[in-house]
């Protein structure tokens, strides 16, 4: 059962908890817990899932020199073998459709099937970015309606919908800020990033060529206002604040921060990826924000990470709106939605900083987001943030007697409950709790992030979990916390019931084996 595979790699198979009673199976499977080889191990030369006659002669003589001389080294499988391989693999995966997915900062929530259905309508799903504009006017109208909603919900002046993810949106916002500073002849070199910001913020600022300076967090897990205002000066281009922040807390000094930044000639970038905690309740435009990305794939439908590429629209203040990237969908004076490309920009968007993406996209995500917004309505969206915050506080209060909650004394959290590993028995840590959750049948929470908390466990239950679902999760986490406090040795070796035991995650990260080679 634990034989090396053809690549010479010997997987460590979890000990069968019933091993003393049940004999090993000849196949290595355990009922529907199926062992699955790599597709290269399954395949054999000469097998094919397609039944297509080879084309006689040279189809395109001009391309003859590119004809493949040796067979391509792909595994040969029949169609049923391919289907079974991927279906078996999919059964080894944890998914939001199987149970709660408490991954903090990632907002893994149920996304209504209605949105999926609408995104698959041929008029949205099958359009091509190079189609003549007049043949996709319905898509432009849908995009413009989504833009109208995003502006109403954020209280901002304009929105750039082309960025393809949250971090891409951050880059877009910073490039708008740079263009605005250059336009006024005042290029600046520094971006201030508080410790409570998401990790992509300093990475994006550095990628955009800025010098990043950290602003410390207070003991209450929020931006140190005094340190931030003291550092503002003529070299500071922007402050980047994540709100709600990565400790799951609202930054209440946002207006004061914006006023101080603006007085110093700097812009305010807000990481709005956690907008699901405040949607329908707080409009970032009212807080003095100049640019903010929204992860459509966190707040407005589309499973985070599971549904293909993301979408990170950036809402902009009036000061930054002229610098937004192309292409843009805008309404003309008659209210008609239209696409603005470089050839139209001289009249309509002369100050645009340029282009970030080949095409406007992501139509599937725009459609899901618009469907989500329209089916919830303004009141429903307000309820979304209310439920997200309520569920997180329910988890926080239910566990604070067994898990250290460093900021619980600062008042209610937003959409995420944050715990630390303080109070665990000697030698026990966050990793043991996370591995124990796998045995309990849950995906682990986010661990060791944010960095400001030792052994952080960030739990985001999201608004779509029922009270019964939360109670089940809480009971499991409570039992693991108690075992961690008591130093239960069986927790140290968890998971026991997963197809594999603890993997060497450091080696996997440092020396990933991404190519299969037959030995
Ligand atoms: C607060 C925050 N900011 C930025 C990001 C980056 O978004 P993306 O993964 O779409 O680039 C995330 C991702 O979840 C996030 O939670």
Coordinates of C-alpha atoms and ligand atoms in Angstrom, one line a residue:
X1 CA 0.0 0.0 0.0
X2 CA 2.9 2.3 0.7
X3 CA 4.9 1.3 -2.4
X4 CA 7.0 4.0 -4.2
X5 CA 5.2 5.2 -7.4
X6 CA 6.9 5.2 -10.8
X7 CA 8.4 8.6 -10.1
X8 CA 10.2 7.1 -7.1
X9 CA 8.2 9.1 -4.6
X10 CA 6.9 7.2 -1.6
X11 CA 3.8 8.8 -0.2
X12 CA 3.2 8.6 3.5
X13 CA -0.2 7.1 3.7
X14 CA -2.2 7.8 6.8
X15 CA -2.4 4.9 9.3
X16 CA -5.8 3.4 9.0
X17 CA -7.5 4.1 12.4
X18 CA -9.3 0.7 12.0
X19 CA -6.1 -1.2 10.9
X20 CA -6.2 -3.6 13.8
X21 CA -9.7 -4.7 12.7
X22 CA -9.7 -4.3 8.9
X23 CA -7.3 -6.0 6.5
X24 CA -5.6 -3.8 3.9
X25 CA -7.4 -3.8 0.5
X26 CA -5.6 -5.1 -2.6
X27 CA -6.4 -1.8 -4.4
X28 CA -5.1 0.5 -1.7
X29 CA -8.6 2.1 -1.8
X30 CA -10.7 2.4 1.4
X31 CA -14.3 2.1 0.1
X32 CA -14.8 5.5 -1.6
X33 CA -11.5 7.0 -0.3
X34 CA -9.7 6.3 -3.5
X35 CA -5.9 6.2 -4.1
X36 CA -5.1 8.0 -7.4
X37 CA -1.9 7.8 -9.3
X38 CA -0.5 10.7 -11.3
X39 CA -2.0 11.0 -14.8
X40 CA 1.5 10.2 -16.2
X41 CA 1.5 6.9 -14.3
X42 CA -1.9 6.0 -15.7
X43 CA -1.2 6.8 -19.3
X44 CA 0.3 4.6 -21.9
X45 CA 1.8 5.3 -25.3
X46 CA -0.6 4.7 -28.1
X47 CA -3.8 5.2 -26.2
X48 CA -6.0 8.1 -27.2
X49 CA -9.4 9.5 -26.1
X50 CA -10.1 10.9 -29.6
X51 CA -11.2 9.0 -32.7
X52 CA -10.0 11.3 -35.4
X53 CA -8.4 10.2 -38.7
X54 CA -5.0 11.7 -39.4
X55 CA -5.2 14.5 -42.1
X56 CA -3.6 13.3 -45.3
X57 CA -0.8 15.4 -46.9
X58 CA 0.4 18.8 -45.9
X59 CA -2.4 21.1 -44.8
X60 CA -0.4 24.3 -44.7
X61 CA 2.8 23.7 -46.7
X62 CA 4.2 27.0 -45.4
X63 CA 4.2 25.6 -41.8
X64 CA 5.8 22.2 -42.8
X65 CA 9.0 23.1 -41.1
X66 CA 7.2 23.3 -37.8
X67 CA 5.8 19.8 -38.0
X68 CA 6.5 17.9 -34.8
X69 CA 9.3 15.2 -35.4
X70 CA 9.0 13.2 -32.1
X71 CA 5.8 12.3 -30.3
X72 CA 4.7 14.9 -27.7
X73 CA 5.4 13.5 -24.2
X74 CA 1.8 13.5 -23.0
X75 CA 0.1 10.6 -21.3
X76 CA -2.2 8.5 -23.5
X77 CA -5.6 7.8 -21.9
X78 CA -9.0 6.9 -23.1
X79 CA -11.9 9.2 -22.5
X80 CA -13.3 7.3 -19.5
X81 CA -9.9 7.1 -17.9
X82 CA -9.5 10.9 -18.2
X83 CA -13.0 11.4 -16.7
X84 CA -12.4 9.0 -13.8
X85 CA -9.0 10.5 -13.1
X86 CA -10.2 14.0 -12.7
X87 CA -13.4 13.0 -10.9
X88 CA -11.5 10.9 -8.4
X89 CA -9.1 13.8 -7.8
X90 CA -12.0 16.2 -7.3
X91 CA -13.3 13.9 -4.6
X92 CA -10.1 14.4 -2.6
X93 CA -10.6 18.1 -2.5
X94 CA -12.3 20.2 0.2
X95 CA -14.9 22.6 -1.1
X96 CA -17.3 25.2 0.1
X97 CA -20.1 22.9 -1.2
X98 CA -18.9 20.3 1.3
X99 CA -18.8 22.4 4.5
X100 CA -17.6 25.6 6.1
X101 CA -14.4 27.0 4.7
X102 CA -13.2 29.3 7.5
X103 CA -10.1 30.7 5.6
X104 CA -9.7 34.2 7.1
X105 CA -9.0 37.0 4.6
X106 CA -10.2 34.7 1.7
X107 CA -14.0 35.0 2.1
X108 CA -14.9 31.5 1.0
X109 CA -18.7 31.8 1.0
X110 CA -21.5 30.1 -0.8
X111 CA -22.2 31.9 -4.0
X112 CA -25.7 31.6 -5.3
X113 CA -26.2 29.2 -8.2
X114 CA -28.4 31.8 -9.8
X115 CA -25.3 34.0 -10.4
X116 CA -23.5 31.0 -12.0
X117 CA -26.5 30.3 -14.2
X118 CA -26.7 33.9 -15.5
X119 CA -22.9 34.1 -16.1
X120 CA -23.3 31.0 -18.3
X121 CA -25.9 32.7 -20.6
X122 CA -24.4 32.5 -24.1
X123 CA -24.8 36.3 -24.6
X124 CA -22.3 36.8 -21.7
X125 CA -20.3 33.6 -21.7
X126 CA -19.5 33.2 -25.4
X127 CA -18.6 36.7 -26.3
X128 CA -15.1 37.4 -27.6
X129 CA -13.1 40.5 -26.7
X130 CA -12.4 41.2 -30.4
X131 CA -16.0 41.1 -31.5
X132 CA -17.3 44.3 -33.1
X133 CA -18.5 46.7 -30.4
X134 CA -22.0 47.0 -31.8
X135 CA -22.4 43.2 -31.3
X136 CA -21.8 43.4 -27.5
X137 CA -23.7 46.4 -26.5
X138 CA -25.7 44.4 -24.0
X139 CA -22.5 43.4 -22.2
X140 CA -21.5 47.1 -22.1
X141 CA -24.8 48.0 -20.5
X142 CA -24.4 45.2 -17.9
X143 CA -20.9 46.5 -17.1
X144 CA -22.2 50.0 -16.8
X145 CA -25.0 48.9 -14.5
X146 CA -22.4 47.1 -12.3
X147 CA -20.3 50.3 -12.3
X148 CA -23.3 52.4 -11.3
X149 CA -23.9 50.1 -8.3
X150 CA -20.3 50.1 -7.2
X151 CA -20.2 53.9 -7.3
X152 CA -23.4 54.1 -5.3
X153 CA -22.2 51.6 -2.7
X154 CA -18.8 53.3 -2.3
X155 CA -19.7 57.0 -2.8
X156 CA -16.8 57.4 -5.2
X157 CA -16.6 59.4 -8.5
X158 CA -15.4 56.8 -11.0
X159 CA -14.5 53.1 -11.4
X160 CA -11.9 51.2 -13.4
X161 CA -13.2 47.7 -14.0
X162 CA -10.3 46.2 -16.0
X163 CA -8.0 45.1 -13.2
X164 CA -8.0 41.3 -12.9
X165 CA -7.6 40.8 -9.1
X166 CA -7.2 42.6 -5.8
X167 CA -3.5 43.0 -6.0
X168 CA -3.8 44.1 -9.7
X169 CA -6.3 46.7 -8.5
X170 CA -3.8 48.0 -5.9
X171 CA -1.3 48.4 -8.7
X172 CA -4.0 50.3 -10.8
X173 CA -4.7 52.6 -7.8
X174 CA -1.0 53.4 -7.3
X175 CA -0.4 54.0 -11.0
X176 CA -3.4 56.5 -10.9
X177 CA -1.8 58.2 -7.8
X178 CA 1.6 58.3 -9.6
X179 CA 0.0 59.8 -12.7
X180 CA -1.8 62.5 -10.6
X181 CA 1.4 63.4 -8.7
X182 CA 3.4 63.6 -11.9
X183 CA 0.7 65.7 -13.5
X184 CA 1.1 68.3 -10.8
X185 CA 4.9 68.1 -11.1
X186 CA 5.3 66.6 -7.6
X187 CA 6.6 63.0 -7.9
X188 CA 7.0 61.4 -4.5
X189 CA 8.9 58.3 -3.4
X190 CA 7.4 56.9 -0.3
X191 CA 4.2 54.9 0.5
X192 CA 3.3 54.4 4.1
X193 CA 1.8 50.9 4.9
X194 CA 0.6 50.1 8.4
X195 CA 1.4 46.7 9.9
X196 CA -2.3 45.9 9.9
X197 CA -2.4 46.1 6.1
X198 CA -2.8 43.1 3.9
X199 CA 0.5 41.6 2.6
X200 CA -0.2 42.5 -1.0
X201 CA -0.1 46.2 -0.1
X202 CA 3.6 46.6 0.6
X203 CA 4.4 44.2 -2.2
X204 CA 2.4 46.2 -4.7
X205 CA 3.9 49.5 -3.6
X206 CA 7.4 48.0 -3.9
X207 CA 6.5 46.6 -7.3
X208 CA 5.4 50.0 -8.4
X209 CA 8.8 51.4 -7.5
X210 CA 8.0 53.1 -4.3
X211 CA 9.9 52.9 -1.0
X212 CA 7.7 51.2 1.6
X213 CA 7.7 52.5 5.2
X214 CA 5.9 50.5 7.9
X215 CA 3.6 52.2 10.4
X216 CA 3.3 50.3 13.6
X217 CA 0.0 48.9 14.9
X218 CA -1.3 49.9 18.3
X219 CA -1.8 47.3 21.1
X220 CA -5.5 47.3 20.0
X221 CA -4.5 46.1 16.5
X222 CA -5.2 49.3 14.6
X223 CA -3.1 51.9 12.8
X224 CA -0.9 54.0 15.2
X225 CA -2.4 57.4 14.2
X226 CA 0.3 59.4 15.9
X227 CA 3.1 57.5 14.2
X228 CA 1.4 57.9 10.8
X229 CA 0.7 61.6 11.0
X230 CA 4.2 62.2 12.4
X231 CA 5.7 60.5 9.3
X232 CA 3.6 62.4 6.7
X233 CA 5.7 64.8 4.7
X234 CA 6.5 66.1 1.2
X235 CA 8.0 62.7 0.1
X236 CA 4.9 60.7 0.9
X237 CA 2.9 59.8 -2.2
X238 CA 0.2 57.8 -0.4
X239 CA -0.9 55.9 2.7
X240 CA -2.3 52.4 2.0
X241 CA -4.8 51.3 4.6
X242 CA -6.7 48.0 4.7
X243 CA -10.1 48.6 6.1
X244 CA -11.5 46.5 7.7
X245 CA -7.9 45.5 8.5
X246 CA -6.2 42.1 8.6
X247 CA -6.9 41.8 12.3
X248 CA -10.6 41.8 11.4
X249 CA -11.0 45.3 12.9
X250 CA -12.5 48.5 11.6
X251 CA -10.1 51.4 11.4
X252 CA -12.1 54.2 13.1
X253 CA -9.6 57.0 12.4
X254 CA -10.0 56.8 8.7
X255 CA -11.4 60.4 8.3
X256 CA -8.6 61.9 10.4
X257 CA -6.0 59.9 8.4
X258 CA -7.5 61.1 5.1
X259 CA -7.5 64.7 6.3
X260 CA -3.9 64.5 7.5
X261 CA -2.7 62.8 4.3
X262 CA -4.5 65.3 2.0
X263 CA -3.1 68.2 4.0
X264 CA 0.4 66.8 3.4
X265 CA -0.3 66.5 -0.3
X266 CA -0.6 62.6 -0.2
X267 CA -3.3 60.4 -1.5
X268 CA -5.3 57.7 0.5
X269 CA -5.4 54.2 -0.9
X270 CA -7.8 51.8 0.8
X271 CA -7.6 48.1 0.4
X272 CA -11.3 47.4 0.2
X273 CA -11.0 43.6 -0.3
X274 CA -12.9 43.2 3.0
X275 CA -15.8 45.2 1.7
X276 CA -18.2 42.4 2.5
X277 CA -17.9 43.5 6.2
X278 CA -19.2 47.0 5.5
X279 CA -21.1 46.9 2.3
X280 CA -24.4 48.9 2.6
X281 CA -23.2 50.5 5.8
X282 CA -20.0 52.5 5.1
X283 CA -19.2 54.5 1.9
X284 CA -15.4 54.8 1.6
X285 CA -15.9 58.0 -0.4
X286 CA -17.3 59.6 2.8
X287 CA -14.1 58.7 4.6
X288 CA -11.9 60.6 2.2
X289 CA -10.5 57.6 0.3
X290 CA -9.0 58.4 -3.1
X291 CA -8.7 54.9 -4.5
X292 CA -9.9 51.5 -3.4
X293 CA -10.1 48.1 -5.0
X294 CA -13.0 45.8 -4.4
X295 CA -12.5 42.0 -4.8
X296 CA -15.6 41.1 -6.7
X297 CA -14.5 37.5 -6.0
X298 CA -14.8 38.1 -2.2
X299 CA -17.8 40.4 -1.8
X300 CA -20.0 40.0 -4.9
X301 CA -20.1 36.3 -5.8
X302 CA -17.6 34.0 -7.6
X303 CA -15.7 31.6 -5.3
X304 CA -12.4 33.1 -4.2
X305 CA -9.6 31.2 -6.0
X306 CA -11.9 28.5 -7.3
X307 CA -13.7 30.3 -10.1
X308 CA -10.8 31.2 -12.4
X309 CA -9.3 34.6 -12.6
X310 CA -10.5 37.3 -10.2
X311 CA -11.7 40.8 -10.7
X312 CA -10.5 43.8 -8.7
X313 CA -12.4 47.0 -9.8
X314 CA -10.9 50.2 -8.5
X315 CA -13.1 53.0 -7.4
X316 CA -11.6 56.5 -7.7
X317 CA -12.1 59.9 -6.2
X318 CA -12.7 62.9 -8.5
X319 CA -9.0 63.8 -8.1
X320 CA -7.9 60.5 -9.5
X321 CA -10.7 59.7 -12.0
X322 CA -9.1 61.3 -15.0
X323 CA -6.0 59.0 -14.7
X324 CA -7.9 55.7 -14.8
X325 CA -6.5 53.1 -17.2
X326 CA -8.0 52.1 -20.6
X327 CA -10.1 50.4 -21.7
X328 CA -13.1 51.9 -19.9
X329 CA -16.8 51.4 -20.1
X330 CA -18.5 54.8 -19.7
X331 CA -22.0 56.2 -20.3
X332 CA -22.2 59.0 -22.8
X333 CA -24.3 62.1 -22.3
X334 CA -27.4 60.1 -23.6
X335 CA -26.7 57.4 -21.0
X336 CA -25.6 54.9 -23.6
X337 CA -22.8 52.6 -22.3
X338 CA -19.8 52.5 -24.6
X339 CA -16.2 51.2 -24.6
X340 CA -13.4 53.7 -24.6
X341 CA -10.1 52.5 -26.2
X342 CA -6.9 54.4 -27.0
X343 CA -8.3 55.6 -30.3
X344 CA -11.2 57.3 -28.5
X345 CA -9.2 58.5 -25.5
X346 CA -7.8 61.8 -26.9
X347 CA -11.3 63.3 -26.5
X348 CA -12.7 61.3 -23.6
X349 CA -9.8 60.2 -21.4
X350 CA -6.7 62.3 -22.3
X351 CA -5.0 61.9 -18.9
X352 CA -5.4 58.1 -18.6
X353 CA -2.1 56.5 -17.4
X354 CA -2.4 53.8 -20.1
X355 CA -3.3 50.2 -20.2
X356 CA -3.0 47.3 -17.7
X357 CA -4.8 44.5 -19.5
X358 CA -5.2 43.3 -23.1
X359 CA -9.0 43.4 -22.9
X360 CA -11.6 44.8 -20.6
X361 CA -12.8 41.5 -19.0
X362 CA -13.8 39.6 -16.7
X363 CA -17.3 39.3 -18.2
X364 CA -18.2 36.2 -16.2
X365 CA -17.3 37.9 -12.9
X366 CA -19.1 41.1 -13.9
X367 CA -22.2 39.1 -14.6
X368 CA -22.1 37.2 -11.4
X369 CA -21.5 40.4 -9.4
X370 CA -24.4 42.2 -11.1
X371 CA -26.7 39.2 -10.6
X372 CA -25.6 39.1 -6.9
X373 CA -26.2 42.8 -6.4
X374 CA -29.6 42.9 -8.2
X375 CA -30.9 39.8 -6.5
X376 CA -30.0 41.2 -3.0
X377 CA -30.9 44.8 -3.6
X378 CA -29.6 47.6 -1.3
X379 CA -31.3 46.1 1.8
X380 CA -30.0 42.6 1.1
X381 CA -26.5 43.9 0.7
X382 CA -26.7 45.6 4.0
X383 CA -27.9 42.3 5.5
X384 CA -24.9 40.6 4.0
X385 CA -22.4 42.7 6.0
X386 CA -24.5 42.5 9.1
X387 CA -24.6 38.7 8.9
X388 CA -20.9 38.4 8.2
X389 CA -20.0 40.5 11.2
X390 CA -22.6 38.8 13.4
X391 CA -21.2 35.3 12.5
X392 CA -17.6 36.3 13.2
X393 CA -18.5 37.8 16.6
X394 CA -20.5 34.6 17.4
X395 CA -17.3 32.5 16.8
X396 CA -15.1 35.0 18.7
X397 CA -17.3 35.1 21.8
X398 CA -18.0 31.3 21.7
X399 CA -14.3 30.5 21.8
X400 CA -12.5 33.3 23.7
X401 CA -12.5 31.2 26.9
X402 CA -10.4 28.4 25.3
X403 CA -8.5 30.3 22.6
X404 CA -6.6 33.5 23.3
X405 CA -8.3 36.4 21.4
X406 CA -5.8 39.3 21.5
X407 CA -8.1 42.0 20.4
X408 CA -11.4 40.8 21.9
X409 CA -11.1 43.5 24.5
X410 CA -11.2 46.2 21.8
X411 CA -14.9 45.6 21.1
X412 CA -16.6 43.6 18.4
X413 CA -14.7 42.4 15.5
X414 CA -15.7 42.8 11.9
X415 CA -16.0 39.8 9.5
X416 CA -13.0 37.8 11.0
X417 CA -12.3 36.4 14.4
X418 CA -8.6 36.4 15.3
X419 CA -7.0 34.1 17.8
X420 CA -3.4 33.4 18.9
X421 CA -1.6 30.3 20.2
X422 CA -1.0 31.8 23.7
X423 CA -2.1 29.3 26.4
X424 CA -1.2 26.1 24.4
X425 CA 0.8 23.5 26.2
X426 CA 4.6 23.5 25.7
X427 CA 5.5 22.3 22.2
X428 CA 1.9 22.8 20.8
X429 CA 1.0 25.5 18.3
X430 CA -1.4 26.8 15.8
X431 CA -0.2 24.2 13.2
X432 CA -1.5 21.4 15.5
X433 CA -4.9 23.0 15.8
X434 CA -5.0 23.5 12.0
X435 CA -4.1 19.8 11.3
X436 CA -6.6 18.7 13.9
X437 CA -9.3 20.6 12.0
X438 CA -8.6 18.4 9.0
X439 CA -9.5 15.3 11.1
X440 CA -12.6 17.0 12.2
X441 CA -13.6 17.4 8.5
X442 CA -13.0 21.1 8.1
X443 CA -10.6 23.1 6.0
X444 CA -8.2 24.8 8.4
X445 CA -8.5 28.5 9.1
X446 CA -5.8 30.9 7.9
X447 CA -2.7 30.4 10.1
X448 CA 0.3 32.6 11.0
X449 CA -1.4 35.6 9.4
X450 CA -1.6 38.5 10.2
X451 CA 2.0 38.7 11.4
X452 CA 1.3 41.1 14.2
X453 CA -0.2 38.3 16.2
X454 CA 1.9 35.3 17.4
X455 CA 0.6 32.0 16.0
X456 CA -2.4 33.8 14.4
X457 CA -5.5 31.9 13.6
X458 CA -7.8 34.0 11.4
X459 CA -11.3 32.6 11.1
X460 CA -13.8 34.1 8.6
X461 CA -17.1 32.2 8.9
X462 CA -18.8 34.5 6.3
X463 CA -22.4 35.5 6.1
X464 CA -23.6 32.3 4.5
X465 CA -23.1 29.9 7.5
X466 CA -26.2 29.0 9.5
X467 CA -26.1 29.0 13.3
X468 CA -26.1 25.2 13.3
X469 CA -23.2 25.1 10.9
X470 CA -21.3 27.6 13.1
X471 CA -22.1 25.6 16.3
X472 CA -20.6 22.4 14.7
X473 CA -17.4 24.2 13.7
X474 CA -17.2 25.9 17.1
X475 CA -17.6 22.5 18.9
X476 CA -14.7 21.1 16.8
X477 CA -12.4 24.1 17.4
X478 CA -13.2 24.1 21.1
X479 CA -12.3 20.4 21.5
X480 CA -9.0 21.0 19.6
X481 CA -8.2 24.1 21.7
X482 CA -8.8 22.0 24.9
X483 CA -6.6 19.2 23.5
X484 CA -3.9 21.8 22.6
X485 CA -4.0 23.3 26.1
X486 CA -3.8 19.8 27.7
X487 CA -0.9 18.8 25.4
X488 CA -2.7 15.7 23.9
X489 CA 0.1 13.9 22.0
X490 CA -2.4 12.6 19.4
X491 CA -3.0 16.2 18.3
X492 CA 0.7 16.6 17.6
X493 CA 0.5 13.8 14.9
X494 CA -2.8 14.9 13.3
X495 CA -4.2 14.5 10.8
X496 CA -4.9 10.8 11.3
X497 CA -7.8 10.4 9.0
X498 CA -6.7 12.3 5.9
X499 CA -5.3 10.4 2.9
X500 CA -1.8 11.8 3.8
X501 CA -0.2 12.7 7.1
X502 CA 1.7 15.9 7.8
X503 CA 3.6 16.9 4.7
X504 CA 6.9 18.8 4.6
X505 CA 5.4 22.1 3.8
X506 CA 8.7 24.0 4.0
X507 CA 10.4 21.7 1.5
X508 CA 7.3 21.9 -0.7
X509 CA 7.5 25.7 -0.7
X510 CA 11.3 25.9 -1.0
X511 CA 11.9 23.1 -3.5
X512 CA 8.6 22.5 -5.3
X513 CA 8.6 19.6 -7.8
X514 CA 6.5 20.8 -10.6
X515 CA 7.6 18.6 -13.4
X516 CA 7.1 14.8 -13.5
X517 CA 10.1 12.9 -14.9
X518 CA 10.1 9.2 -15.4
X519 CA 13.1 7.7 -13.7
Ligands
LIG1 C1 -7.4 42.3 2.3 C2 -6.9 41.8 1.0 N1 -6.3 42.6 0.2 C3 -5.8 42.1 -1.0 C4 -6.1 40.8 -1.4 C5 -5.5 40.4 -2.7 O1 -6.5 40.0 -3.6 P1 -6.2 39.0 -4.8 O2 -5.9 37.7 -4.3 O3 -7.4 39.0 -5.7 O4 -5.0 39.6 -5.6 C6 -6.8 40.0 -0.6 C7 -7.0 38.6 -1.0 O5 -7.9 37.9 -0.4 C8 -7.2 40.4 0.7 O6 -7.9 39.7 1.5

